[in-house]
């Protein structure tokens, strides 16, 4: 089958991205019911923070191994089984009666979630030409933000109608059906094998990994993704809704609407920031600006002792979301700085930084809340000191983006130096004559 000229590729494109939409929504959806979980299971905020972050930990740990497995056995199996595992994990989550079952369910969900991005990229690469792939991978990135958006007001409405257990049960069953549909499309209808065994040079991979871990540029990208992604996803996916309910006395639906404003900012920011950087012919300068902007936003919330005027809070959340859209520049720098043979692993390494911070922030925030509730009994003080966490994370991100060496800019400076030396030599020669 000529995949890149087949009409079937559009069905594959739609089905894969739709599955990614539903799966990405379940990364932050548990943040909508944080307070209900604490009440129903009688657990502390730190425990719920750990339950929330465990999925991101599993996702982070499996990024590079998943890339190796996908290269060896093909993307079809892992994408199909990943959607099924995520669905089963969410179903168990909805039926859980103990916090240990919650942990197990989120671990299973994290294993399934870890399969989606790498294998989706490989499938799109197989079925679309190079130009189409470049254009559609941007749509894939926006689909993730749309998934976060789905986990705000729409999923909140579903929770109100069905209860939190019914809403998550529905999402889990729906993802299992998506897995079945992917099997019918990718394997049966496309007449492709579920498993594709291919030889892989393990030694080459180990050499690349050693090179990456000793490269300043890779660590700079790791840090800037750590700062820009974790503060946003980690907070939105865990404590944003409880914060607005506890501090501002908002309903769950109203709080989710404010999160939706932040996610709209992310949707607008991603393509607009890419356009700005292309106009400026620089990746580092706009990235530095947006890292500073996000740091100032978190610091402003801290300056108002976690209780800024509501109109200002809306603006700050929108700007933080808009700044989060700049995280795509991390992978633009990867493409600029590393050869094609290394870009996949470097992208996985940088992405690991982002989701590692998403693992750490909910737990750290939860421990701070528990500490101040037990010592002073003030939830407001807990949130105030809790916001120190995203401020610190943003400082790490700013350090990382400052450490980035922009290859294009450096090459232009080298060219100017060479031209200047040539002019000097010409002048010297002219003086001799």
Short mmCIF file of C-alpha atoms in Angstrom, two decimals:
data_model
loop_
_atom_site.label_atom_id
_atom_site.label_comp_id
_atom_site.label_asym_id
_atom_site.label_seq_id
_atom_site.Cartn_x
_atom_site.Cartn_y
_atom_site.Cartn_z
CA UNK A 1 0.00 0.00 0.00
CA UNK A 2 1.22 3.47 -0.91
CA UNK A 3 0.56 4.97 2.50
CA UNK A 4 1.33 8.59 1.63
CA UNK A 5 -1.21 8.64 -1.21
CA UNK A 6 -3.89 6.56 0.46
CA UNK A 7 -7.24 8.11 1.43
CA UNK A 8 -7.15 5.92 4.52
CA UNK A 9 -4.48 8.16 6.04
CA UNK A 10 -7.08 10.84 6.84
CA UNK A 11 -9.12 8.35 8.86
CA UNK A 12 -5.94 7.28 10.63
CA UNK A 13 -5.00 10.92 11.27
CA UNK A 14 -8.42 11.70 12.76
CA UNK A 15 -8.61 8.53 14.89
CA UNK A 16 -5.09 8.87 16.30
CA UNK A 17 -5.50 12.56 17.19
CA UNK A 18 -8.96 11.98 18.68
CA UNK A 19 -7.52 9.26 20.93
CA UNK A 20 -4.71 11.62 21.94
CA UNK A 21 -7.32 14.29 22.74
CA UNK A 22 -9.15 12.00 25.18
CA UNK A 23 -5.95 10.62 26.72
CA UNK A 24 -4.42 14.06 27.30
CA UNK A 25 -7.63 15.25 28.97
CA UNK A 26 -7.17 12.56 31.62
CA UNK A 27 -3.80 13.97 32.65
CA UNK A 28 -5.37 16.98 34.37
CA UNK A 29 -8.98 15.81 34.92
CA UNK A 30 -8.22 14.41 38.44
CA UNK A 31 -7.41 17.98 39.52
CA UNK A 32 -11.14 18.73 39.30
CA UNK A 33 -11.95 16.36 42.16
CA UNK A 34 -8.98 16.83 44.51
CA UNK A 35 -11.13 17.98 47.42
CA UNK A 36 -13.69 15.19 46.86
CA UNK A 37 -10.95 12.55 46.92
CA UNK A 38 -9.61 13.95 50.19
CA UNK A 39 -13.12 13.76 51.68
CA UNK A 40 -14.14 10.37 50.26
CA UNK A 41 -10.89 8.60 51.10
CA UNK A 42 -10.00 10.56 54.25
CA UNK A 43 -6.45 11.29 53.10
CA UNK A 44 -4.16 14.31 53.41
CA UNK A 45 -3.36 16.82 50.65
CA UNK A 46 0.16 15.40 50.28
CA UNK A 47 -1.27 11.93 49.52
CA UNK A 48 -3.55 13.30 46.80
CA UNK A 49 -0.62 15.29 45.41
CA UNK A 50 1.39 12.06 45.20
CA UNK A 51 -1.52 10.23 43.51
CA UNK A 52 -1.76 13.05 40.97
CA UNK A 53 1.96 13.17 40.26
CA UNK A 54 2.55 9.40 39.97
CA UNK A 55 1.10 9.34 36.44
CA UNK A 56 3.54 12.03 35.32
CA UNK A 57 6.40 10.16 37.01
CA UNK A 58 5.61 6.97 35.08
CA UNK A 59 5.15 8.97 31.86
CA UNK A 60 8.51 10.69 32.41
CA UNK A 61 10.41 7.48 33.20
CA UNK A 62 9.10 5.66 30.10
CA UNK A 63 9.70 8.33 27.44
CA UNK A 64 13.11 7.22 26.17
CA UNK A 65 12.47 3.45 26.63
CA UNK A 66 9.21 3.82 24.69
CA UNK A 67 11.08 5.41 21.78
CA UNK A 68 13.47 2.45 21.67
CA UNK A 69 10.63 -0.11 21.78
CA UNK A 70 8.64 1.72 19.09
CA UNK A 71 11.65 1.67 16.76
CA UNK A 72 12.11 -2.05 17.36
CA UNK A 73 8.53 -3.35 17.15
CA UNK A 74 6.64 -0.60 15.32
CA UNK A 75 4.16 1.97 16.65
CA UNK A 76 0.82 0.18 16.03
CA UNK A 77 0.90 -2.24 18.94
CA UNK A 78 2.02 0.30 21.55
CA UNK A 79 -0.50 2.94 20.50
CA UNK A 80 -3.38 0.43 20.60
CA UNK A 81 -2.34 -1.22 23.87
CA UNK A 82 -1.54 2.20 25.38
CA UNK A 83 -5.06 3.49 24.77
CA UNK A 84 -6.49 0.29 26.27
CA UNK A 85 -4.24 0.46 29.36
CA UNK A 86 -5.17 4.11 29.92
CA UNK A 87 -8.86 3.24 29.66
CA UNK A 88 -8.54 0.29 32.06
CA UNK A 89 -6.57 2.45 34.51
CA UNK A 90 -9.29 5.13 34.49
CA UNK A 91 -12.01 2.50 35.00
CA UNK A 92 -10.15 1.11 38.04
CA UNK A 93 -9.71 4.70 39.28
CA UNK A 94 -13.46 5.27 39.10
CA UNK A 95 -14.20 2.05 41.02
CA UNK A 96 -11.45 2.36 43.64
CA UNK A 97 -12.26 2.06 47.34
CA UNK A 98 -8.79 2.64 48.83
CA UNK A 99 -5.94 5.07 48.17
CA UNK A 100 -3.64 2.18 47.18
CA UNK A 101 -6.04 1.31 44.37
CA UNK A 102 -5.91 4.97 43.30
CA UNK A 103 -2.11 4.69 43.12
CA UNK A 104 -2.27 1.50 41.05
CA UNK A 105 -4.87 3.00 38.72
CA UNK A 106 -2.78 6.12 38.05
CA UNK A 107 0.35 4.02 37.47
CA UNK A 108 -1.54 1.96 34.87
CA UNK A 109 -2.86 5.17 33.30
CA UNK A 110 0.67 6.59 33.19
CA UNK A 111 2.02 3.49 31.41
CA UNK A 112 -0.67 3.82 28.75
CA UNK A 113 -0.22 7.58 28.45
CA UNK A 114 3.53 7.18 27.93
CA UNK A 115 2.89 5.37 24.64
CA UNK A 116 0.87 8.04 22.86
CA UNK A 117 3.25 10.82 21.76
CA UNK A 118 6.22 8.83 20.41
CA UNK A 119 4.05 6.32 18.55
CA UNK A 120 1.70 8.97 17.21
CA UNK A 121 4.68 10.80 15.70
CA UNK A 122 5.95 7.58 14.08
CA UNK A 123 2.51 6.77 12.63
CA UNK A 124 2.10 10.27 11.17
CA UNK A 125 5.60 10.01 9.70
CA UNK A 126 4.66 6.75 7.95
CA UNK A 127 1.40 8.01 6.44
CA UNK A 128 2.27 11.61 5.47
CA UNK A 129 4.92 13.29 3.35
CA UNK A 130 7.64 15.41 4.93
CA UNK A 131 5.81 18.71 4.28
CA UNK A 132 2.50 17.32 5.55
CA UNK A 133 4.18 15.86 8.62
CA UNK A 134 5.72 19.21 9.57
CA UNK A 135 2.33 20.89 9.33
CA UNK A 136 0.31 18.19 11.09
CA UNK A 137 2.69 17.68 14.01
CA UNK A 138 1.72 21.24 15.00
CA UNK A 139 -1.93 20.16 15.03
CA UNK A 140 -0.92 17.24 17.22
CA UNK A 141 0.65 19.61 19.74
CA UNK A 142 -2.49 21.77 19.80
CA UNK A 143 -4.58 18.63 20.33
CA UNK A 144 -2.83 18.12 23.67
CA UNK A 145 -3.86 21.62 24.79
CA UNK A 146 -7.39 20.95 23.57
CA UNK A 147 -7.38 17.83 25.76
CA UNK A 148 -6.51 19.96 28.79
CA UNK A 149 -9.33 22.30 27.75
CA UNK A 150 -11.72 19.34 27.60
CA UNK A 151 -10.81 18.58 31.20
CA UNK A 152 -12.21 21.91 32.43
CA UNK A 153 -15.83 22.97 31.96
CA UNK A 154 -16.95 20.02 29.74
CA UNK A 155 -15.64 17.38 32.15
CA UNK A 156 -16.83 19.41 35.15
CA UNK A 157 -20.34 19.32 33.70
CA UNK A 158 -20.00 15.55 33.26
CA UNK A 159 -18.93 15.25 36.92
CA UNK A 160 -21.97 17.28 38.02
CA UNK A 161 -24.29 15.07 35.93
CA UNK A 162 -22.78 11.64 36.66
CA UNK A 163 -20.73 12.18 39.80
CA UNK A 164 -16.94 11.86 39.72
CA UNK A 165 -17.03 8.05 39.62
CA UNK A 166 -19.55 7.95 36.76
CA UNK A 167 -17.63 10.59 34.75
CA UNK A 168 -14.30 8.74 35.00
CA UNK A 169 -15.97 5.38 34.31
CA UNK A 170 -17.45 6.85 31.12
CA UNK A 171 -14.04 8.22 30.05
CA UNK A 172 -12.33 4.88 30.69
CA UNK A 173 -14.86 2.83 28.72
CA UNK A 174 -14.72 5.37 25.90
CA UNK A 175 -10.92 5.04 25.67
CA UNK A 176 -11.18 1.25 25.52
CA UNK A 177 -13.53 1.66 22.55
CA UNK A 178 -11.00 4.06 20.97
CA UNK A 179 -8.34 1.34 21.36
CA UNK A 180 -10.60 -1.16 19.56
CA UNK A 181 -11.26 1.35 16.78
CA UNK A 182 -7.52 2.00 16.38
CA UNK A 183 -6.97 -1.75 15.96
CA UNK A 184 -9.63 -1.92 13.23
CA UNK A 185 -8.17 1.09 11.39
CA UNK A 186 -4.40 0.60 11.83
CA UNK A 187 -4.26 -3.20 11.52
CA UNK A 188 -7.39 -4.62 9.88
CA UNK A 189 -8.39 -1.90 7.43
CA UNK A 190 -4.82 -0.78 6.64
CA UNK A 191 -3.73 -4.45 6.39
CA UNK A 192 -0.68 -3.81 8.55
CA UNK A 193 1.00 -6.08 11.08
CA UNK A 194 0.42 -5.47 14.76
CA UNK A 195 4.05 -6.30 15.58
CA UNK A 196 6.92 -5.33 13.28
CA UNK A 197 10.28 -6.71 14.38
CA UNK A 198 13.28 -4.73 13.22
CA UNK A 199 16.95 -4.83 14.06
CA UNK A 200 18.21 -2.01 16.22
CA UNK A 201 21.75 -0.98 17.06
CA UNK A 202 21.73 -0.86 20.83
CA UNK A 203 25.34 0.29 21.05
CA UNK A 204 24.56 3.35 18.97
CA UNK A 205 21.70 4.27 21.29
CA UNK A 206 23.89 3.97 24.38
CA UNK A 207 26.54 6.16 22.76
CA UNK A 208 23.93 8.80 21.95
CA UNK A 209 22.59 8.74 25.50
CA UNK A 210 26.07 9.22 26.96
CA UNK A 211 26.66 12.12 24.58
CA UNK A 212 23.36 13.76 25.50
CA UNK A 213 23.98 13.55 29.25
CA UNK A 214 27.33 15.29 28.81
CA UNK A 215 26.04 18.10 26.55
CA UNK A 216 25.37 21.57 27.96
CA UNK A 217 22.75 22.32 25.31
CA UNK A 218 20.69 19.23 26.19
CA UNK A 219 20.71 20.10 29.90
CA UNK A 220 19.77 23.70 29.09
CA UNK A 221 16.73 22.41 27.16
CA UNK A 222 15.93 20.03 30.02
CA UNK A 223 15.92 22.93 32.50
CA UNK A 224 13.91 25.39 30.39
CA UNK A 225 11.25 22.72 29.75
CA UNK A 226 11.35 21.88 33.47
CA UNK A 227 10.51 25.49 34.32
CA UNK A 228 7.87 26.32 31.71
CA UNK A 229 5.92 23.03 31.72
CA UNK A 230 5.91 21.81 35.33
CA UNK A 231 4.65 24.99 36.94
CA UNK A 232 1.73 25.06 34.54
CA UNK A 233 0.70 21.41 34.14
CA UNK A 234 1.64 20.49 37.71
CA UNK A 235 -0.47 23.27 39.24
CA UNK A 236 -3.41 23.17 36.78
CA UNK A 237 -3.62 19.39 37.09
CA UNK A 238 -3.70 19.31 40.88
CA UNK A 239 -4.24 22.43 43.00
CA UNK A 240 -5.71 25.13 40.73
CA UNK A 241 -9.37 24.19 41.32
CA UNK A 242 -9.02 23.66 45.12
CA UNK A 243 -7.06 26.94 45.36
CA UNK A 244 -9.82 28.97 43.74
CA UNK A 245 -12.52 27.17 45.73
CA UNK A 246 -10.72 27.59 49.08
CA UNK A 247 -9.33 31.11 48.66
CA UNK A 248 -11.96 32.77 46.46
CA UNK A 249 -14.99 30.69 47.49
CA UNK A 250 -15.72 29.73 43.88
CA UNK A 251 -17.80 26.74 42.78
CA UNK A 252 -16.08 23.88 40.99
CA UNK A 253 -17.67 24.91 37.69
CA UNK A 254 -16.56 28.55 38.04
CA UNK A 255 -13.02 27.47 38.95
CA UNK A 256 -12.83 25.21 35.90
CA UNK A 257 -13.92 28.15 33.73
CA UNK A 258 -10.92 30.14 34.95
CA UNK A 259 -8.65 27.22 34.09
CA UNK A 260 -10.25 27.20 30.65
CA UNK A 261 -9.19 30.83 30.19
CA UNK A 262 -5.62 29.79 30.94
CA UNK A 263 -5.83 26.93 28.44
CA UNK A 264 -7.20 29.27 25.78
CA UNK A 265 -4.10 31.37 26.41
CA UNK A 266 -1.97 28.28 25.75
CA UNK A 267 -3.84 27.54 22.51
CA UNK A 268 -3.30 31.10 21.28
CA UNK A 269 0.28 31.28 22.52
CA UNK A 270 1.68 28.18 20.80
CA UNK A 271 1.22 29.26 17.14
CA UNK A 272 1.63 33.00 17.82
CA UNK A 273 4.93 32.62 19.68
CA UNK A 274 6.23 30.38 16.88
CA UNK A 275 5.29 33.07 14.35
CA UNK A 276 7.00 35.79 16.42
CA UNK A 277 10.20 33.76 16.74
CA UNK A 278 10.27 33.12 12.99
CA UNK A 279 9.82 36.86 12.30
CA UNK A 280 12.63 37.71 14.72
CA UNK A 281 14.76 34.88 13.27
CA UNK A 282 15.62 33.95 16.83
CA UNK A 283 14.42 31.25 19.20
CA UNK A 284 16.30 32.25 22.33
CA UNK A 285 15.20 35.91 22.61
CA UNK A 286 11.42 35.30 22.67
CA UNK A 287 11.91 32.23 24.84
CA UNK A 288 13.82 34.31 27.42
CA UNK A 289 11.07 36.96 27.34
CA UNK A 290 8.29 34.44 28.01
CA UNK A 291 10.24 32.68 30.75
CA UNK A 292 10.69 36.03 32.50
CA UNK A 293 7.00 36.84 31.96
CA UNK A 294 5.82 33.56 33.50
CA UNK A 295 8.21 34.02 36.44
CA UNK A 296 6.81 37.53 37.04
CA UNK A 297 3.24 36.17 36.97
CA UNK A 298 3.90 33.50 39.61
CA UNK A 299 5.83 36.09 41.67
CA UNK A 300 2.89 38.52 41.48
CA UNK A 301 0.54 35.90 42.98
CA UNK A 302 3.12 35.37 45.71
CA UNK A 303 3.44 39.16 46.24
CA UNK A 304 -0.31 39.40 46.92
CA UNK A 305 0.01 36.53 49.43
CA UNK A 306 -1.91 34.15 47.12
CA UNK A 307 -4.92 36.48 47.06
CA UNK A 308 -4.60 38.98 44.18
CA UNK A 309 -7.71 40.85 42.99
CA UNK A 310 -9.86 38.46 40.99
CA UNK A 311 -9.59 40.48 37.76
CA UNK A 312 -5.80 40.42 38.08
CA UNK A 313 -5.88 36.67 38.76
CA UNK A 314 -7.77 36.12 35.48
CA UNK A 315 -5.13 38.13 33.59
CA UNK A 316 -2.26 36.30 35.31
CA UNK A 317 -3.73 32.86 34.53
CA UNK A 318 -4.22 33.82 30.88
CA UNK A 319 -0.61 35.09 30.60
CA UNK A 320 0.79 31.98 32.33
CA UNK A 321 -1.13 29.82 29.85
CA UNK A 322 0.05 31.98 26.94
CA UNK A 323 3.65 31.68 28.14
CA UNK A 324 3.25 27.91 28.46
CA UNK A 325 2.59 27.91 24.70
CA UNK A 326 6.24 28.84 24.19
CA UNK A 327 7.33 25.33 25.27
CA UNK A 328 7.26 24.29 21.59
CA UNK A 329 10.41 26.43 21.17
CA UNK A 330 12.26 23.76 23.17
CA UNK A 331 11.84 21.32 20.28
CA UNK A 332 12.59 24.02 17.71
CA UNK A 333 15.95 24.51 19.45
CA UNK A 334 16.45 20.72 19.42
CA UNK A 335 15.96 20.65 15.64
CA UNK A 336 18.33 23.59 15.26
CA UNK A 337 21.06 22.26 17.55
CA UNK A 338 21.16 18.49 16.96
CA UNK A 339 21.32 16.26 13.87
CA UNK A 340 18.28 14.23 12.85
CA UNK A 341 19.81 11.02 14.20
CA UNK A 342 19.85 12.50 17.71
CA UNK A 343 16.80 14.80 17.71
CA UNK A 344 14.32 12.11 18.85
CA UNK A 345 16.29 11.10 21.94
CA UNK A 346 17.14 14.72 22.79
CA UNK A 347 13.45 15.63 22.47
CA UNK A 348 12.61 12.79 24.85
CA UNK A 349 15.27 14.00 27.29
CA UNK A 350 13.95 17.58 27.19
CA UNK A 351 10.37 16.34 27.56
CA UNK A 352 11.50 14.35 30.58
CA UNK A 353 12.47 17.64 32.25
CA UNK A 354 9.00 19.08 31.70
CA UNK A 355 7.12 16.13 33.11
CA UNK A 356 9.58 15.60 35.96
CA UNK A 357 8.63 19.05 37.24
CA UNK A 358 4.95 18.11 36.78
CA UNK A 359 5.67 15.16 39.08
CA UNK A 360 7.42 17.21 41.76
CA UNK A 361 5.16 20.27 41.98
CA UNK A 362 1.86 18.64 43.11
CA UNK A 363 3.61 16.70 45.88
CA UNK A 364 5.65 19.69 47.07
CA UNK A 365 2.58 21.93 47.02
CA UNK A 366 0.57 19.32 48.93
CA UNK A 367 3.24 18.88 51.63
CA UNK A 368 3.35 22.66 52.16
CA UNK A 369 -0.46 22.80 52.49
CA UNK A 370 -0.44 19.95 55.02
CA UNK A 371 2.33 21.58 57.05
CA UNK A 372 0.60 24.94 57.45
CA UNK A 373 -2.83 23.42 58.06
CA UNK A 374 -1.42 21.29 60.88
CA UNK A 375 0.68 24.07 62.46
CA UNK A 376 -1.32 27.29 61.98
CA UNK A 377 -4.64 25.92 60.76
CA UNK A 378 -4.66 28.52 57.97
CA UNK A 379 -5.28 27.25 54.44
CA UNK A 380 -4.44 30.74 53.12
CA UNK A 381 -0.90 30.56 54.53
CA UNK A 382 -0.50 27.12 52.96
CA UNK A 383 -1.37 28.40 49.50
CA UNK A 384 0.81 31.49 50.00
CA UNK A 385 3.94 29.49 50.74
CA UNK A 386 2.90 26.84 48.23
CA UNK A 387 3.27 29.37 45.41
CA UNK A 388 6.98 29.57 46.20
CA UNK A 389 7.21 26.21 44.37
CA UNK A 390 6.26 27.41 40.84
CA UNK A 391 8.41 30.53 41.39
CA UNK A 392 11.47 28.35 42.09
CA UNK A 393 10.66 26.09 39.14
CA UNK A 394 10.41 29.14 36.86
CA UNK A 395 13.83 30.34 38.05
CA UNK A 396 15.30 26.97 36.98
CA UNK A 397 13.61 27.44 33.60
CA UNK A 398 15.06 30.93 33.19
CA UNK A 399 18.56 29.63 34.01
CA UNK A 400 18.11 26.92 31.40
CA UNK A 401 16.96 29.25 28.63
CA UNK A 402 19.85 31.65 29.36
CA UNK A 403 22.29 28.72 28.99
CA UNK A 404 20.95 27.87 25.52
CA UNK A 405 23.43 28.51 22.74
CA UNK A 406 21.57 29.59 19.65
CA UNK A 407 23.43 28.00 16.76
CA UNK A 408 22.08 30.26 14.05
CA UNK A 409 23.02 33.41 15.95
CA UNK A 410 26.48 32.10 16.72
CA UNK A 411 27.02 31.25 13.06
CA UNK A 412 25.95 34.74 12.00
CA UNK A 413 28.42 36.28 14.46
CA UNK A 414 31.19 34.03 13.15
CA UNK A 415 30.35 35.11 9.60
CA UNK A 416 30.49 38.79 10.60
CA UNK A 417 33.88 38.24 12.30
CA UNK A 418 35.23 36.53 9.20
CA UNK A 419 33.95 39.35 7.00
CA UNK A 420 35.51 41.91 9.36
CA UNK A 421 38.87 40.14 9.23
CA UNK A 422 38.68 40.02 5.44
CA UNK A 423 37.98 43.78 5.28
CA UNK A 424 40.96 44.43 7.56
CA UNK A 425 43.21 42.30 5.34
CA UNK A 426 41.99 44.14 2.25
CA UNK A 427 42.77 47.45 3.90
CA UNK A 428 46.24 46.29 4.83
CA UNK A 429 46.88 45.14 1.27
CA UNK A 430 45.63 48.47 -0.05
CA UNK A 431 48.02 50.32 2.23
CA UNK A 432 50.94 48.25 0.95
CA UNK A 433 50.09 49.24 -2.62
#
